[in-house]
Amino acid sequence: MVRPLSLTQQSTILSLLDSGHSGEAIAKKIGVSPPTVSKLHSKRHSSLPKALGGHPSKLSPANICHAQHLITSGKGENAVQVTKALGNIINKPLSANTVHHHLKKSGLLGFCLYPQGLDCRGLEEGGMV
């Protein structure tokens, strides 16, 4: 049989939700199931946004802006060159595909993923870029 949450448990859950903790973390800490936290969240804090899940982005908005600047100023011609420049800044492993994805998502579509020597137009038409 399901036992109702005490007022202390409810207030603790709501304060942890307010401070940005995930439902999963709160459930483990309080000793209730994640759906219980989710139901309380929906009933009492429907205006508080739920976590989207997934993993944090490797590139911050400032990194993406810098990458756009490198491309538009001509200091980087492709995602490989921009990746090398960003790698020196963020000191994290980073792939050219990640940089290409973020630049494409930001609206910068007219550059090549690969260094010169490969025809970008043929790759774009074939769906590779």
PDB file of C-alpha atoms in Angstrom:
ATOM      1  CA  MET A   1       0.000   0.000   0.000  1.00  0.00           C
ATOM      2  CA  VAL A   2       1.239   3.475  -0.910  1.00  0.00           C
ATOM      3  CA  ARG A   3       1.866   5.745   2.032  1.00  0.00           C
ATOM      4  CA  PRO A   4       1.202   9.473   1.513  1.00  0.00           C
ATOM      5  CA  LEU A   5       4.058  11.949   1.777  1.00  0.00           C
ATOM      6  CA  SER A   6       4.369  13.862   5.025  1.00  0.00           C
ATOM      7  CA  LEU A   7       4.284  17.646   4.909  1.00  0.00           C
ATOM      8  CA  THR A   8       7.983  17.673   5.781  1.00  0.00           C
ATOM      9  CA  GLN A   9       8.797  15.382   2.849  1.00  0.00           C
ATOM     10  CA  GLN A  10       6.679  17.491   0.507  1.00  0.00           C
ATOM     11  CA  SER A  11       8.318  20.753   1.566  1.00  0.00           C
ATOM     12  CA  THR A  12      11.789  19.181   1.292  1.00  0.00           C
ATOM     13  CA  ILE A  13      11.034  17.902  -2.219  1.00  0.00           C
ATOM     14  CA  LEU A  14       9.639  21.260  -3.314  1.00  0.00           C
ATOM     15  CA  SER A  15      12.628  23.182  -1.940  1.00  0.00           C
ATOM     16  CA  LEU A  16      15.043  20.798  -3.690  1.00  0.00           C
ATOM     17  CA  LEU A  17      13.094  21.227  -6.931  1.00  0.00           C
ATOM     18  CA  ASP A  18      13.329  25.011  -6.504  1.00  0.00           C
ATOM     19  CA  SER A  19      17.083  24.784  -6.062  1.00  0.00           C
ATOM     20  CA  GLY A  20      17.457  22.871  -9.342  1.00  0.00           C
ATOM     21  CA  HIS A  21      18.000  19.282  -8.208  1.00  0.00           C
ATOM     22  CA  SER A  22      16.826  16.530 -10.557  1.00  0.00           C
ATOM     23  CA  GLY A  23      13.809  14.391  -9.717  1.00  0.00           C
ATOM     24  CA  GLU A  24      15.983  11.289  -9.698  1.00  0.00           C
ATOM     25  CA  ALA A  25      18.435  12.806  -7.199  1.00  0.00           C
ATOM     26  CA  ILE A  26      15.612  14.025  -4.975  1.00  0.00           C
ATOM     27  CA  ALA A  27      13.925  10.613  -5.011  1.00  0.00           C
ATOM     28  CA  LYS A  28      17.140   8.912  -3.881  1.00  0.00           C
ATOM     29  CA  LYS A  29      17.787  11.503  -1.175  1.00  0.00           C
ATOM     30  CA  ILE A  30      14.252  11.444   0.282  1.00  0.00           C
ATOM     31  CA  GLY A  31      13.650   7.714  -0.209  1.00  0.00           C
ATOM     32  CA  VAL A  32      10.662   7.912  -2.543  1.00  0.00           C
ATOM     33  CA  SER A  33      10.160   6.863  -6.139  1.00  0.00           C
ATOM     34  CA  PRO A  34      10.924   9.243  -9.036  1.00  0.00           C
ATOM     35  CA  PRO A  35       7.265   9.192 -10.177  1.00  0.00           C
ATOM     36  CA  THR A  36       6.254  10.437  -6.697  1.00  0.00           C
ATOM     37  CA  VAL A  37       8.563  13.441  -7.108  1.00  0.00           C
ATOM     38  CA  SER A  38       7.233  14.001 -10.631  1.00  0.00           C
ATOM     39  CA  LYS A  39       3.596  13.930  -9.459  1.00  0.00           C
ATOM     40  CA  LEU A  40       4.304  16.411  -6.673  1.00  0.00           C
ATOM     41  CA  HIS A  41       6.174  18.592  -9.169  1.00  0.00           C
ATOM     42  CA  SER A  42       3.171  18.570 -11.519  1.00  0.00           C
ATOM     43  CA  LYS A  43       0.638  19.318  -8.766  1.00  0.00           C
ATOM     44  CA  ARG A  44       2.477  21.995  -6.829  1.00  0.00           C
ATOM     45  CA  HIS A  45       5.118  23.440  -9.154  1.00  0.00           C
ATOM     46  CA  SER A  46       3.671  23.188 -12.642  1.00  0.00           C
ATOM     47  CA  SER A  47       5.309  26.494 -13.586  1.00  0.00           C
ATOM     48  CA  LEU A  48       8.779  25.193 -12.705  1.00  0.00           C
ATOM     49  CA  PRO A  49      10.366  23.773 -15.877  1.00  0.00           C
ATOM     50  CA  LYS A  50      11.286  20.099 -15.944  1.00  0.00           C
ATOM     51  CA  ALA A  51      14.810  19.022 -16.785  1.00  0.00           C
ATOM     52  CA  LEU A  52      15.289  18.183 -20.450  1.00  0.00           C
ATOM     53  CA  GLY A  53      17.717  15.357 -19.777  1.00  0.00           C
ATOM     54  CA  GLY A  54      20.572  14.440 -22.052  1.00  0.00           C
ATOM     55  CA  HIS A  55      24.104  15.611 -21.519  1.00  0.00           C
ATOM     56  CA  PRO A  56      25.528  19.103 -21.209  1.00  0.00           C
ATOM     57  CA  SER A  57      26.825  20.733 -24.343  1.00  0.00           C
ATOM     58  CA  LYS A  58      30.576  20.618 -24.896  1.00  0.00           C
ATOM     59  CA  LEU A  59      30.470  24.118 -26.384  1.00  0.00           C
ATOM     60  CA  SER A  60      29.185  27.126 -24.509  1.00  0.00           C
ATOM     61  CA  PRO A  61      27.306  29.884 -26.345  1.00  0.00           C
ATOM     62  CA  ALA A  62      30.502  31.962 -26.175  1.00  0.00           C
ATOM     63  CA  ASN A  63      32.464  29.107 -27.822  1.00  0.00           C
ATOM     64  CA  ILE A  64      29.882  28.872 -30.605  1.00  0.00           C
ATOM     65  CA  CYS A  65      30.013  32.648 -31.111  1.00  0.00           C
ATOM     66  CA  HIS A  66      33.814  32.461 -31.303  1.00  0.00           C
ATOM     67  CA  ALA A  67      33.588  29.621 -33.832  1.00  0.00           C
ATOM     68  CA  GLN A  68      31.203  31.697 -35.963  1.00  0.00           C
ATOM     69  CA  HIS A  69      33.647  34.592 -35.777  1.00  0.00           C
ATOM     70  CA  LEU A  70      36.526  32.361 -36.888  1.00  0.00           C
ATOM     71  CA  ILE A  71      34.539  31.198 -39.930  1.00  0.00           C
ATOM     72  CA  THR A  72      33.132  34.588 -40.938  1.00  0.00           C
ATOM     73  CA  SER A  73      36.460  36.407 -40.468  1.00  0.00           C
ATOM     74  CA  GLY A  74      38.278  33.825 -42.592  1.00  0.00           C
ATOM     75  CA  LYS A  75      40.564  32.656 -39.772  1.00  0.00           C
ATOM     76  CA  GLY A  76      39.055  29.192 -40.076  1.00  0.00           C
ATOM     77  CA  GLU A  77      37.913  27.722 -43.370  1.00  0.00           C
ATOM     78  CA  ASN A  78      36.403  24.492 -42.107  1.00  0.00           C
ATOM     79  CA  ALA A  79      35.271  22.704 -38.968  1.00  0.00           C
ATOM     80  CA  VAL A  80      38.629  20.963 -38.536  1.00  0.00           C
ATOM     81  CA  GLN A  81      40.492  24.280 -38.281  1.00  0.00           C
ATOM     82  CA  VAL A  82      37.865  25.756 -35.964  1.00  0.00           C
ATOM     83  CA  THR A  83      38.009  22.605 -33.806  1.00  0.00           C
ATOM     84  CA  LYS A  84      41.769  23.009 -33.366  1.00  0.00           C
ATOM     85  CA  ALA A  85      41.339  26.651 -32.371  1.00  0.00           C
ATOM     86  CA  LEU A  86      38.538  25.864 -29.907  1.00  0.00           C
ATOM     87  CA  GLY A  87      40.440  22.882 -28.507  1.00  0.00           C
ATOM     88  CA  ASN A  88      43.206  25.251 -27.400  1.00  0.00           C
ATOM     89  CA  ILE A  89      40.620  27.370 -25.575  1.00  0.00           C
ATOM     90  CA  ILE A  90      38.380  24.834 -23.821  1.00  0.00           C
ATOM     91  CA  ASN A  91      40.976  22.125 -23.056  1.00  0.00           C
ATOM     92  CA  LYS A  92      38.464  19.316 -23.616  1.00  0.00           C
ATOM     93  CA  PRO A  93      38.385  16.626 -26.273  1.00  0.00           C
ATOM     94  CA  LEU A  94      36.323  17.938 -29.170  1.00  0.00           C
ATOM     95  CA  SER A  95      35.491  16.534 -32.587  1.00  0.00           C
ATOM     96  CA  ALA A  96      35.025  18.414 -35.836  1.00  0.00           C
ATOM     97  CA  ASN A  97      31.572  16.858 -36.110  1.00  0.00           C
ATOM     98  CA  THR A  98      30.558  18.494 -32.806  1.00  0.00           C
ATOM     99  CA  VAL A  99      31.721  21.898 -34.023  1.00  0.00           C
ATOM    100  CA  HIS A 100      30.048  21.377 -37.399  1.00  0.00           C
ATOM    101  CA  HIS A 101      26.786  20.365 -35.702  1.00  0.00           C
ATOM    102  CA  HIS A 102      26.754  23.461 -33.463  1.00  0.00           C
ATOM    103  CA  LEU A 103      27.573  25.811 -36.322  1.00  0.00           C
ATOM    104  CA  LYS A 104      24.925  24.222 -38.520  1.00  0.00           C
ATOM    105  CA  LYS A 105      22.405  24.508 -35.677  1.00  0.00           C
ATOM    106  CA  SER A 106      23.288  28.189 -35.240  1.00  0.00           C
ATOM    107  CA  GLY A 107      22.514  28.865 -38.902  1.00  0.00           C
ATOM    108  CA  LEU A 108      26.008  28.856 -40.387  1.00  0.00           C
ATOM    109  CA  LEU A 109      25.612  26.342 -43.208  1.00  0.00           C
ATOM    110  CA  GLY A 110      27.906  27.563 -45.957  1.00  0.00           C
ATOM    111  CA  PHE A 111      31.210  26.047 -44.911  1.00  0.00           C
ATOM    112  CA  CYS A 112      32.845  22.679 -45.258  1.00  0.00           C
ATOM    113  CA  LEU A 113      33.451  20.106 -42.565  1.00  0.00           C
ATOM    114  CA  TYR A 114      36.609  18.840 -44.252  1.00  0.00           C
ATOM    115  CA  PRO A 115      39.902  20.541 -45.195  1.00  0.00           C
ATOM    116  CA  GLN A 116      40.565  21.617 -48.762  1.00  0.00           C
ATOM    117  CA  GLY A 117      41.161  18.749 -51.122  1.00  0.00           C
ATOM    118  CA  LEU A 118      37.681  17.307 -50.742  1.00  0.00           C
ATOM    119  CA  ASP A 119      34.927  18.873 -52.795  1.00  0.00           C
ATOM    120  CA  CYS A 120      32.400  20.229 -50.299  1.00  0.00           C
ATOM    121  CA  ARG A 121      29.665  20.712 -52.866  1.00  0.00           C
ATOM    122  CA  GLY A 122      29.660  17.040 -53.778  1.00  0.00           C
ATOM    123  CA  LEU A 123      29.597  16.059 -50.106  1.00  0.00           C
ATOM    124  CA  GLU A 124      26.738  18.434 -49.309  1.00  0.00           C
ATOM    125  CA  GLU A 125      24.643  17.099 -52.170  1.00  0.00           C
ATOM    126  CA  GLY A 126      25.291  13.528 -51.042  1.00  0.00           C
ATOM    127  CA  GLY A 127      24.201  14.339 -47.502  1.00  0.00           C
ATOM    128  CA  MET A 128      27.625  13.962 -45.893  1.00  0.00           C
ATOM    129  CA  VAL A 129      27.915  17.509 -44.565  1.00  0.00           C
TER     130      VAL A 129
END
